[in-house]
Short mmCIF file of C-alpha atoms and ligand atoms in Angstrom, two decimals:
data_model
loop_
_atom_site.label_atom_id
_atom_site.label_comp_id
_atom_site.label_asym_id
_atom_site.label_seq_id
_atom_site.Cartn_x
_atom_site.Cartn_y
_atom_site.Cartn_z
CA MET S 25 13.94 7.40 -35.67
CA THR S 26 14.02 3.80 -33.66
CA ARG S 27 13.44 4.18 -30.23
CA ASP S 28 14.83 1.54 -27.81
CA ALA S 29 12.61 -0.33 -24.95
CA ILE S 30 12.63 -2.32 -22.08
CA LEU S 31 9.52 -4.79 -20.97
CA VAL S 32 9.12 -5.69 -17.68
CA LEU S 33 6.24 -7.88 -16.52
CA ASN S 34 6.01 -8.47 -12.72
CA ALA S 35 3.29 -12.09 -13.33
CA GLY S 36 0.81 -13.00 -11.14
CA SER S 37 -1.58 -15.35 -11.14
CA SER S 38 -4.65 -14.17 -13.13
CA SER S 39 -2.60 -10.41 -14.04
CA VAL S 40 0.44 -9.61 -15.87
CA LYS S 41 1.99 -6.00 -15.43
CA PHE S 42 3.83 -4.27 -17.71
CA ALA S 43 5.85 -1.14 -18.11
CA LEU S 44 7.76 -0.27 -21.22
CA THR S 45 10.53 1.62 -20.52
CA ALA S 46 13.17 3.24 -22.78
CA TRP S 47 16.75 2.33 -23.00
CA GLU S 48 18.20 5.49 -22.43
CA ASP S 49 17.36 6.87 -19.19
CA LEU S 50 15.65 4.83 -18.58
CA ALA S 51 12.20 6.86 -18.39
CA PRO S 52 8.94 5.34 -18.42
CA LEU S 53 7.51 5.12 -21.98
CA CYS S 54 4.23 3.14 -20.74
CA HIS S 55 2.99 0.71 -17.80
CA GLY S 56 -0.48 -0.99 -17.40
CA GLN S 57 -1.87 -4.65 -16.61
CA ILE S 58 -3.90 -7.48 -17.95
CA GLY S 59 -6.04 -8.58 -15.44
CA HIS S 60 -8.54 -11.17 -15.29
CA LEU S 61 -6.85 -14.14 -17.10
CA GLY S 62 -8.14 -16.82 -17.78
CA SER S 63 -11.91 -14.74 -17.46
CA GLY S 64 -12.29 -12.41 -19.90
CA PRO S 65 -9.30 -10.84 -19.47
CA ARG S 66 -8.59 -7.09 -20.42
CA CYS S 67 -5.86 -4.62 -20.05
CA GLU S 68 -5.32 -1.50 -19.53
CA ALA S 69 -2.47 1.09 -19.68
CA PHE S 70 -0.73 4.06 -19.68
CA GLY S 71 1.67 7.11 -20.75
CA ALA S 72 2.42 8.51 -23.80
CA LEU S 73 1.99 4.93 -25.86
CA ALA S 74 -1.35 3.57 -23.95
CA SER S 75 -3.19 3.72 -27.14
CA HIS S 76 -1.77 0.30 -28.88
CA PHE S 77 -2.24 -1.14 -25.74
CA ASP S 78 -5.50 -0.22 -24.28
CA PRO S 79 -8.00 -2.82 -25.88
CA LEU S 80 -5.97 -6.33 -26.77
CA PRO S 81 -7.60 -7.91 -28.17
CA LEU S 82 -7.81 -11.67 -26.13
CA SER S 83 -9.83 -13.81 -26.45
CA ARG S 84 -11.53 -15.62 -23.22
CA ASP S 85 -10.29 -17.76 -21.87
CA ALA S 86 -6.10 -16.51 -22.63
CA ARG S 87 -3.53 -16.38 -19.73
CA HIS S 88 -0.42 -15.75 -19.44
CA GLU S 89 1.25 -17.10 -22.80
CA ALA S 90 -1.58 -15.42 -25.51
CA ALA S 91 -1.94 -12.22 -23.92
CA VAL S 92 1.98 -11.34 -23.97
CA ALA S 93 1.95 -12.38 -27.04
CA ALA S 94 -0.68 -10.35 -27.79
CA LEU S 95 0.47 -6.79 -25.88
CA LEU S 96 4.57 -7.82 -27.75
CA ALA S 97 2.73 -8.02 -31.12
CA ARG S 98 1.83 -5.03 -30.32
CA LEU S 99 4.80 -3.60 -29.59
CA GLN S 100 6.16 -4.57 -32.92
CA ASP S 101 3.21 -2.49 -34.82
CA ILE S 102 4.83 0.36 -33.05
CA PRO S 103 6.98 2.47 -35.55
CA GLY S 104 10.85 2.52 -34.77
CA LEU S 105 10.22 0.73 -31.25
CA ARG S 106 13.12 -1.59 -30.78
CA LEU S 107 12.87 -4.12 -28.39
CA ARG S 108 16.09 -4.47 -26.56
CA GLY S 109 15.13 -6.94 -22.61
CA ALA S 110 12.46 -7.81 -21.21
CA GLY S 111 13.58 -8.06 -17.62
CA HIS S 112 11.41 -10.47 -15.39
CA ARG S 113 9.66 -9.79 -11.61
CA VAL S 114 9.97 -12.99 -10.18
CA VAL S 115 9.91 -13.61 -6.55
CA HIS S 116 12.58 -16.64 -5.50
CA GLY S 117 16.16 -16.83 -6.95
CA GLY S 118 17.15 -19.87 -3.73
CA ALA S 119 19.94 -18.77 -2.28
CA GLN S 120 22.20 -18.90 -4.84
CA HIS S 121 20.86 -15.51 -7.33
CA GLY S 122 22.36 -12.02 -4.90
CA ALA S 123 21.98 -10.62 -8.23
CA PRO S 124 19.36 -10.71 -11.53
CA ALA S 125 20.86 -12.98 -14.54
CA ARG S 126 20.31 -13.53 -17.92
CA ILE S 127 18.18 -16.48 -18.31
CA ASP S 128 19.35 -19.10 -20.74
CA ALA S 129 17.97 -23.06 -20.29
CA ARG S 130 20.10 -23.33 -17.11
CA THR S 131 18.73 -20.70 -14.99
CA LEU S 132 15.04 -21.71 -16.51
CA ASP S 133 15.29 -25.10 -14.97
CA ALA S 134 16.95 -23.67 -11.62
CA LEU S 135 13.93 -21.31 -11.24
CA GLU S 136 11.49 -23.83 -11.51
CA ALA S 137 13.13 -25.72 -9.57
CA LEU S 138 11.99 -22.86 -6.62
CA SER S 139 8.34 -23.56 -7.39
CA PRO S 140 7.48 -25.26 -4.59
CA LEU S 141 9.53 -22.69 -2.59
CA ALA S 142 6.65 -19.76 -3.75
CA PRO S 143 4.40 -21.94 -5.52
CA ALA S 144 2.01 -18.18 -5.21
CA HIS S 145 4.37 -16.38 -7.42
CA GLN S 146 7.42 -18.47 -8.83
CA PRO S 147 4.84 -20.35 -11.55
CA HIS S 148 3.28 -17.69 -12.46
CA ASN S 149 6.44 -15.26 -12.47
CA LEU S 150 8.28 -18.11 -14.92
CA ALA S 151 4.97 -19.08 -17.08
CA GLY S 152 5.54 -14.76 -18.39
CA VAL S 153 9.68 -15.49 -19.67
CA ARG S 154 8.26 -18.93 -21.61
CA ALA S 155 6.25 -16.53 -24.03
CA VAL S 156 7.95 -14.35 -24.19
CA ALA S 157 10.87 -17.07 -25.33
CA ALA S 158 7.61 -18.40 -27.23
CA ALA S 159 6.58 -14.93 -28.36
CA ALA S 160 9.75 -12.84 -28.86
CA PRO S 161 12.99 -15.60 -28.85
CA HIS S 162 15.54 -12.66 -30.32
CA VAL S 163 14.30 -11.21 -27.36
CA PRO S 164 17.16 -11.42 -24.23
CA GLN S 165 15.01 -12.35 -21.17
CA VAL S 166 16.60 -11.29 -17.39
CA ALA S 167 15.48 -12.52 -13.81
CA CYS S 168 15.95 -10.10 -11.28
CA PHE S 169 14.46 -11.81 -7.71
CA ASP S 170 12.47 -10.66 -4.84
CA THR S 171 15.29 -12.84 -1.86
CA ALA S 172 18.55 -11.11 -4.35
CA PHE S 173 18.42 -8.06 -2.43
CA HIS S 174 18.71 -9.74 1.12
CA ARG S 175 22.21 -11.75 0.55
CA THR S 176 23.56 -9.72 2.00
CA GLN S 177 22.03 -10.19 5.96
CA PRO S 178 25.39 -12.11 8.05
CA ARG S 179 24.11 -15.51 8.98
CA VAL S 180 22.84 -15.37 12.02
CA ALA S 181 19.96 -13.04 10.08
CA GLN S 182 19.97 -15.36 7.57
CA THR S 183 19.29 -18.80 9.93
CA PHE S 184 16.37 -20.16 11.47
CA PRO S 185 17.65 -22.29 14.48
CA ILE S 186 17.11 -25.59 13.40
CA PRO S 187 19.05 -29.08 12.83
CA ARG S 188 21.97 -27.91 10.41
CA ALA S 189 21.20 -29.87 8.06
CA LEU S 190 18.70 -27.98 6.97
CA THR S 191 20.19 -24.75 6.67
CA GLU S 192 22.51 -26.51 4.04
CA ALA S 193 19.34 -27.86 1.99
CA GLY S 194 17.86 -24.04 2.05
CA MET S 195 14.88 -23.47 4.85
CA ILE S 196 16.76 -20.38 5.92
CA ARG S 197 14.62 -16.83 5.38
CA TYR S 198 15.83 -15.68 1.98
CA GLY S 199 13.29 -12.31 2.65
CA PHE S 200 11.10 -10.83 0.57
CA HIS S 201 10.13 -7.39 -1.69
CA GLY S 202 13.47 -6.65 -2.26
CA LEU S 203 13.02 -5.16 -5.36
CA SER S 204 11.22 -2.55 -3.39
CA TYR S 205 13.21 -1.83 -1.39
CA GLU S 206 16.20 -2.18 -3.97
CA HIS S 207 14.54 1.22 -4.96
CA ILE S 208 13.93 3.05 -1.97
CA ALA S 209 18.30 2.14 -0.91
CA ASP S 210 18.86 3.37 -4.10
CA VAL S 211 16.05 7.22 -4.22
CA LEU S 212 17.95 7.65 -0.01
CA PRO S 213 20.52 9.74 -0.53
CA ALA S 214 18.77 12.03 -2.82
CA ILE S 215 15.73 12.57 0.65
CA ALA S 216 17.19 11.78 3.32
CA GLY S 217 22.32 12.86 2.92
CA PRO S 218 25.15 11.44 4.78
CA ARG S 219 22.06 9.34 7.34
CA ALA S 220 21.16 7.31 4.53
CA GLU S 221 24.47 5.73 4.89
CA GLY S 222 22.57 5.11 9.30
CA ARG S 223 20.44 2.92 10.25
CA ILE S 224 17.37 2.73 8.19
CA ILE S 225 14.50 0.55 8.53
CA VAL S 226 12.22 0.04 5.17
CA ALA S 227 8.04 -0.77 5.44
CA HIS S 228 6.93 -1.99 2.21
CA LEU S 229 3.44 -1.87 3.76
CA GLY S 230 0.98 -2.65 0.70
CA ASN S 231 -1.21 -6.20 0.29
CA GLY S 232 2.41 -8.04 1.20
CA ALA S 233 3.87 -6.52 4.03
CA SER S 234 7.44 -6.09 5.54
CA LEU S 235 9.88 -4.14 7.27
CA CYS S 236 13.86 -4.71 5.40
CA ALA S 237 16.54 -3.27 8.06
CA MET S 238 19.24 -1.50 5.76
CA ARG S 239 23.42 -0.44 6.78
CA GLU S 240 25.25 0.86 4.35
CA ARG S 241 21.75 1.18 2.12
CA ARG S 242 22.28 -3.16 1.95
CA SER S 243 19.96 -5.83 4.13
CA VAL S 244 20.79 -6.69 6.82
CA ALA S 245 18.12 -8.13 8.28
CA SER S 246 14.11 -8.18 7.05
CA THR S 247 10.80 -9.80 8.85
CA MET S 248 10.11 -12.10 5.87
CA GLY S 249 11.48 -15.38 5.93
CA PHE S 250 11.16 -18.94 4.22
CA THR S 251 8.20 -17.74 2.68
CA ALA S 252 6.85 -14.76 2.24
CA LEU S 253 4.56 -15.53 4.94
CA ASP S 254 6.26 -14.38 7.94
CA GLY S 255 6.56 -11.15 9.82
CA LEU S 256 4.25 -8.29 9.93
CA MET S 257 0.12 -8.46 9.61
CA MET S 258 -0.86 -8.67 6.07
CA GLY S 259 -4.16 -7.87 4.31
CA ALA S 260 -4.74 -11.59 4.81
CA ARG S 261 -0.97 -12.80 5.93
CA SER S 262 -1.16 -14.13 9.50
CA GLY S 263 2.59 -12.69 9.38
CA ALA S 264 4.15 -14.81 12.14
CA ILE S 265 2.84 -17.00 14.65
CA ASP S 266 3.37 -19.64 17.62
CA PRO S 267 4.13 -22.60 14.60
CA GLY S 268 2.08 -24.65 17.88
CA LEU S 269 -0.71 -22.93 16.21
CA VAL S 270 0.15 -24.34 13.18
CA LEU S 271 0.71 -28.10 14.88
CA HIS S 272 -2.73 -27.30 17.26
CA LEU S 273 -4.82 -27.06 13.85
CA ILE S 274 -3.63 -30.05 12.41
CA ARG S 275 -3.53 -32.26 15.78
CA GLY S 276 -6.19 -30.71 17.20
CA LEU S 277 -8.62 -29.14 14.35
CA GLY S 278 -8.42 -31.36 12.20
CA MET S 279 -7.00 -29.66 9.23
CA SER S 280 -5.15 -30.56 6.33
CA ALA S 281 -1.25 -28.91 5.38
CA ASP S 282 -4.44 -27.65 2.19
CA ASP S 283 -6.77 -26.16 4.80
CA VAL S 284 -3.43 -24.50 6.92
CA SER S 285 -2.77 -22.68 4.43
CA ASN S 286 -5.82 -21.38 2.19
CA LEU S 287 -6.85 -20.18 6.49
CA LEU S 288 -2.48 -18.16 7.70
CA ASN S 289 -2.54 -17.26 3.73
CA THR S 290 -5.99 -15.59 3.10
CA GLU S 291 -8.15 -14.59 5.98
CA SER S 292 -5.90 -13.09 8.40
CA GLY S 293 -4.23 -10.87 8.49
CA LEU S 294 -6.53 -7.26 8.21
CA LEU S 295 -10.01 -9.27 6.83
CA GLY S 296 -9.49 -12.01 9.60
CA VAL S 297 -9.55 -10.05 12.37
CA SER S 298 -12.10 -7.00 10.84
CA GLY S 299 -13.27 -10.01 9.86
CA ILE S 300 -15.12 -7.35 6.90
CA SER S 301 -11.91 -7.13 4.11
CA ASN S 302 -8.21 -6.50 3.38
CA ASP S 303 -8.30 -3.28 1.87
CA LEU S 304 -7.85 -0.72 4.49
CA ARG S 305 -9.76 1.59 3.25
CA GLU S 306 -12.79 0.01 3.36
CA LEU S 307 -11.87 -0.74 7.60
CA GLU S 308 -10.79 3.34 7.86
CA ALA S 309 -14.46 4.04 6.47
CA SER S 310 -15.91 0.89 8.43
CA ALA S 311 -17.56 1.90 11.65
CA ASP S 312 -17.19 -1.50 13.33
CA PRO S 313 -15.24 -1.43 17.40
CA ARG S 314 -13.36 -4.76 14.41
CA ALA S 315 -12.22 -2.94 12.57
CA GLU S 316 -10.64 -0.21 15.12
CA GLU S 317 -8.95 -3.56 16.33
CA ALA S 318 -6.97 -5.08 12.56
CA MET S 319 -6.22 -1.81 12.22
CA ALA S 320 -4.48 -1.69 16.11
CA LEU S 321 -3.34 -5.31 15.73
CA PHE S 322 -1.59 -3.98 12.17
CA ALA S 323 0.11 -0.78 13.68
CA TYR S 324 1.19 -2.68 16.57
CA ARG S 325 2.38 -6.49 15.08
CA VAL S 326 4.80 -3.09 12.45
CA VAL S 327 6.27 -1.53 15.84
CA ARG S 328 6.91 -4.65 17.73
CA GLU S 329 9.29 -5.62 15.87
CA SER S 330 10.12 -2.39 13.78
CA GLY S 331 12.12 -3.13 17.44
CA SER S 332 13.79 -6.40 17.08
CA LEU S 333 15.65 -5.01 13.80
CA ILE S 334 15.90 -1.94 15.57
CA ALA S 335 17.74 -4.52 17.86
CA ALA S 336 19.13 -6.43 15.43
CA LEU S 337 20.61 -2.43 13.75
CA GLY S 338 21.86 -1.02 17.41
CA GLY S 339 20.30 1.84 16.70
CA LEU S 340 17.80 3.98 14.09
CA ASP S 341 18.43 7.27 11.76
CA ALA S 342 15.41 7.30 9.33
CA PHE S 343 12.28 4.98 9.25
CA VAL S 344 11.35 5.11 5.21
CA PHE S 345 7.47 4.44 5.01
CA THR S 346 6.89 2.65 1.05
CA ALA S 347 4.09 1.03 -0.54
CA GLY S 348 0.03 1.27 -0.64
CA ILE S 349 -0.84 1.76 3.00
CA GLY S 350 2.82 3.65 3.47
CA GLU S 351 2.43 6.15 0.79
CA HIS S 352 -1.19 6.29 1.44
CA SER S 353 -1.84 5.85 4.34
CA ALA S 354 -1.95 9.20 7.26
CA ALA S 355 -3.86 7.73 9.83
CA MET S 356 -2.01 4.09 10.08
CA ARG S 357 1.49 5.70 9.06
CA ALA S 358 -0.30 8.13 12.83
CA ARG S 359 -0.31 5.14 14.29
CA ILE S 360 2.99 4.06 13.86
CA CYS S 361 5.06 6.57 14.32
CA ALA S 362 3.04 7.05 17.58
CA GLY S 363 4.80 3.36 18.59
CA LEU S 364 8.42 4.20 17.74
CA ALA S 365 8.68 7.73 20.45
CA PHE S 366 10.45 5.31 22.10
CA ALA S 367 12.62 5.30 18.89
CA GLY S 368 12.92 8.72 18.34
CA VAL S 369 10.02 9.21 15.96
CA THR S 370 8.04 12.61 16.73
CA LEU S 371 5.67 13.40 13.49
CA ASP S 372 4.48 16.88 11.84
CA PRO S 373 0.58 15.43 11.59
CA ALA S 374 -0.35 18.94 9.03
CA ARG S 375 2.89 17.54 6.84
CA ASN S 376 2.00 13.37 7.29
CA GLY S 377 -1.68 15.35 6.51
CA ARG S 378 -0.16 15.78 2.86
CA GLY S 379 1.35 13.32 1.95
CA GLU S 380 5.06 15.30 2.27
CA MET S 381 8.08 13.14 2.01
CA LEU S 382 9.41 14.12 5.02
CA ILE S 383 6.49 13.74 7.54
CA SER S 384 8.39 14.00 10.64
CA ALA S 385 9.26 17.06 12.63
CA GLU S 386 12.15 19.51 12.43
CA SER S 387 12.95 18.56 16.46
CA SER S 388 12.23 14.48 15.28
CA ALA S 389 15.81 12.76 15.77
CA VAL S 390 14.33 10.47 13.64
CA PRO S 391 12.83 11.32 10.06
CA ALA S 392 10.44 9.44 8.37
CA TYR S 393 9.52 9.75 4.35
CA VAL S 394 7.56 8.59 3.05
CA VAL S 395 8.87 7.11 -0.54
CA PRO S 396 6.98 5.81 -3.73
CA ALA S 397 7.23 2.02 -4.63
CA ASP S 398 8.51 1.67 -8.24
CA GLU S 399 10.14 -1.98 -9.21
CA GLU S 400 10.06 -2.21 -12.10
CA THR S 401 12.79 0.95 -12.62
CA PRO S 402 15.52 -1.70 -10.78
CA ILE S 403 14.77 -4.17 -13.47
CA ALA S 404 14.49 -2.09 -15.91
CA ARG S 405 17.96 -1.03 -14.85
CA ALA S 406 19.18 -4.78 -14.21
CA THR S 407 18.74 -5.70 -17.69
CA ARG S 408 19.92 -3.01 -19.38
CA ARG S 409 22.27 -4.09 -17.61
CA LEU S 410 22.82 -7.32 -17.82
CA VAL S 411 21.42 -7.69 -21.87
CA ALA S 412 24.63 -4.98 -22.18
CA GLU S 413 26.63 -6.80 -20.88
P1 LIG J 1463 -0.40 -4.80 -3.67
O1 LIG J 1463 1.04 -5.85 -2.68
O2 LIG J 1463 -1.07 -5.86 -3.86
O3 LIG J 1463 0.84 -4.52 -4.36
P2 LIG J 1463 0.29 -2.05 -3.20
O4 LIG J 1463 0.90 -2.05 -2.28
O5 LIG J 1463 -1.73 -0.96 -3.69
O6 LIG J 1463 -0.16 -3.15 -2.83
O7 LIG J 1463 -1.12 -1.12 -1.90
C1 LIG J 1463 -2.24 -2.45 -1.30
C2 LIG J 1463 -2.78 -1.53 0.14
O8 LIG J 1463 -2.70 -0.26 0.19
C3 LIG J 1463 -4.47 -2.30 0.25
O9 LIG J 1463 -5.01 -2.25 1.48
C4 LIG J 1463 -5.08 -0.83 0.12
O10 LIG J 1463 -6.18 -0.35 1.46
C5 LIG J 1463 -3.80 0.93 0.69
N1 LIG J 1463 -4.32 1.58 -0.35
C6 LIG J 1463 -4.56 2.71 -1.23
N2 LIG J 1463 -4.57 3.24 -1.45
C7 LIG J 1463 -5.41 3.37 -0.01
C8 LIG J 1463 -5.31 4.65 1.04
N3 LIG J 1463 -5.65 5.67 0.12
N4 LIG J 1463 -5.75 5.44 2.09
C9 LIG J 1463 -5.57 3.81 2.26
N5 LIG J 1463 -5.43 2.59 2.19
C10 LIG J 1463 -4.96 3.08 0.36
#
């Protein structure tokens, strides 16, 4: 019996996350990640077919190309399995990509040209594409963009108040985490009923964190902007700060552009404020008052940015938590919901503690939900659609 499948890849700087999905019904067959690329890579795999990938023979210095080649070689060894397409998470699609795209040489060139806008992610994402093209040139490939979901935003929400020549040159608010938001938009009607079409805020709170305001399940505003550094406080990223502070770091303290980039991308956020960790679990376990201060600031930033999105939406009909912190930290959800009381959110502490899907009280004017993040399913679905066309 042949079984058709789609490979979903999310290639980062030192890891390649993968998921294998059945073509017919998009059921998960296996998922995992090859971590520590370039420094003794190891593969961890879960699900029905996991034993084919764990362990995966890789040399100590293997990077994306070798890791993906080894993965594809194992896939080809699974009896009856036929790979129909590979779908990639690609962080940046630029202004021109409002939907997933089949990858050919021209698309790849256009996506390479966007690398300076997302240097920490885009080159690695595209390394995954090149690795599949080298190891399995006949497998059709599809790129799914974190920016695409936000291209429905009105012009006013995408525009910075800067000289218009810069706007026309592409310096706009792109927004990110779009695949996560697309998944929430897909499943929300089954969870919230007709309310799903209303004024919704989705809080994607992981190591990276952002909010998306949706109406009729389309993005109308988001907290991330030209880069994924804007908006909320994150694990190690500052989020929005006064641009005048950046100028002061350069002119007043003599920092280089690279120094400022490191400071704001890797030494700030929960890590910078606590001085302890970027991992919320460690802060929750700590008695250090700096940990408390970092967590309080994280919640405050979510509430303040939510206020801005509620204004953009003209009200709020539901609030949704997703990703690592949103799904697992009842304490952080409680802090945030307390701050959203003004908007009509009343938490049910018992439901929140149990991590149920609906965590607000029956009497809450605005329901609050917890929905697990799933960035693979939208990629698999789009890949199937574009390959079948
Ligand atoms: P990424 O953006 O890297 O995909 P995740 O969505 O996995 O990140 O989220 C990582 C964050 O979720 C970390 O701050 C981690 O501490 C937090 N987290 C995960 N599980 C828990 C938990 N049980 N309690 C509190 N925080 C958690």
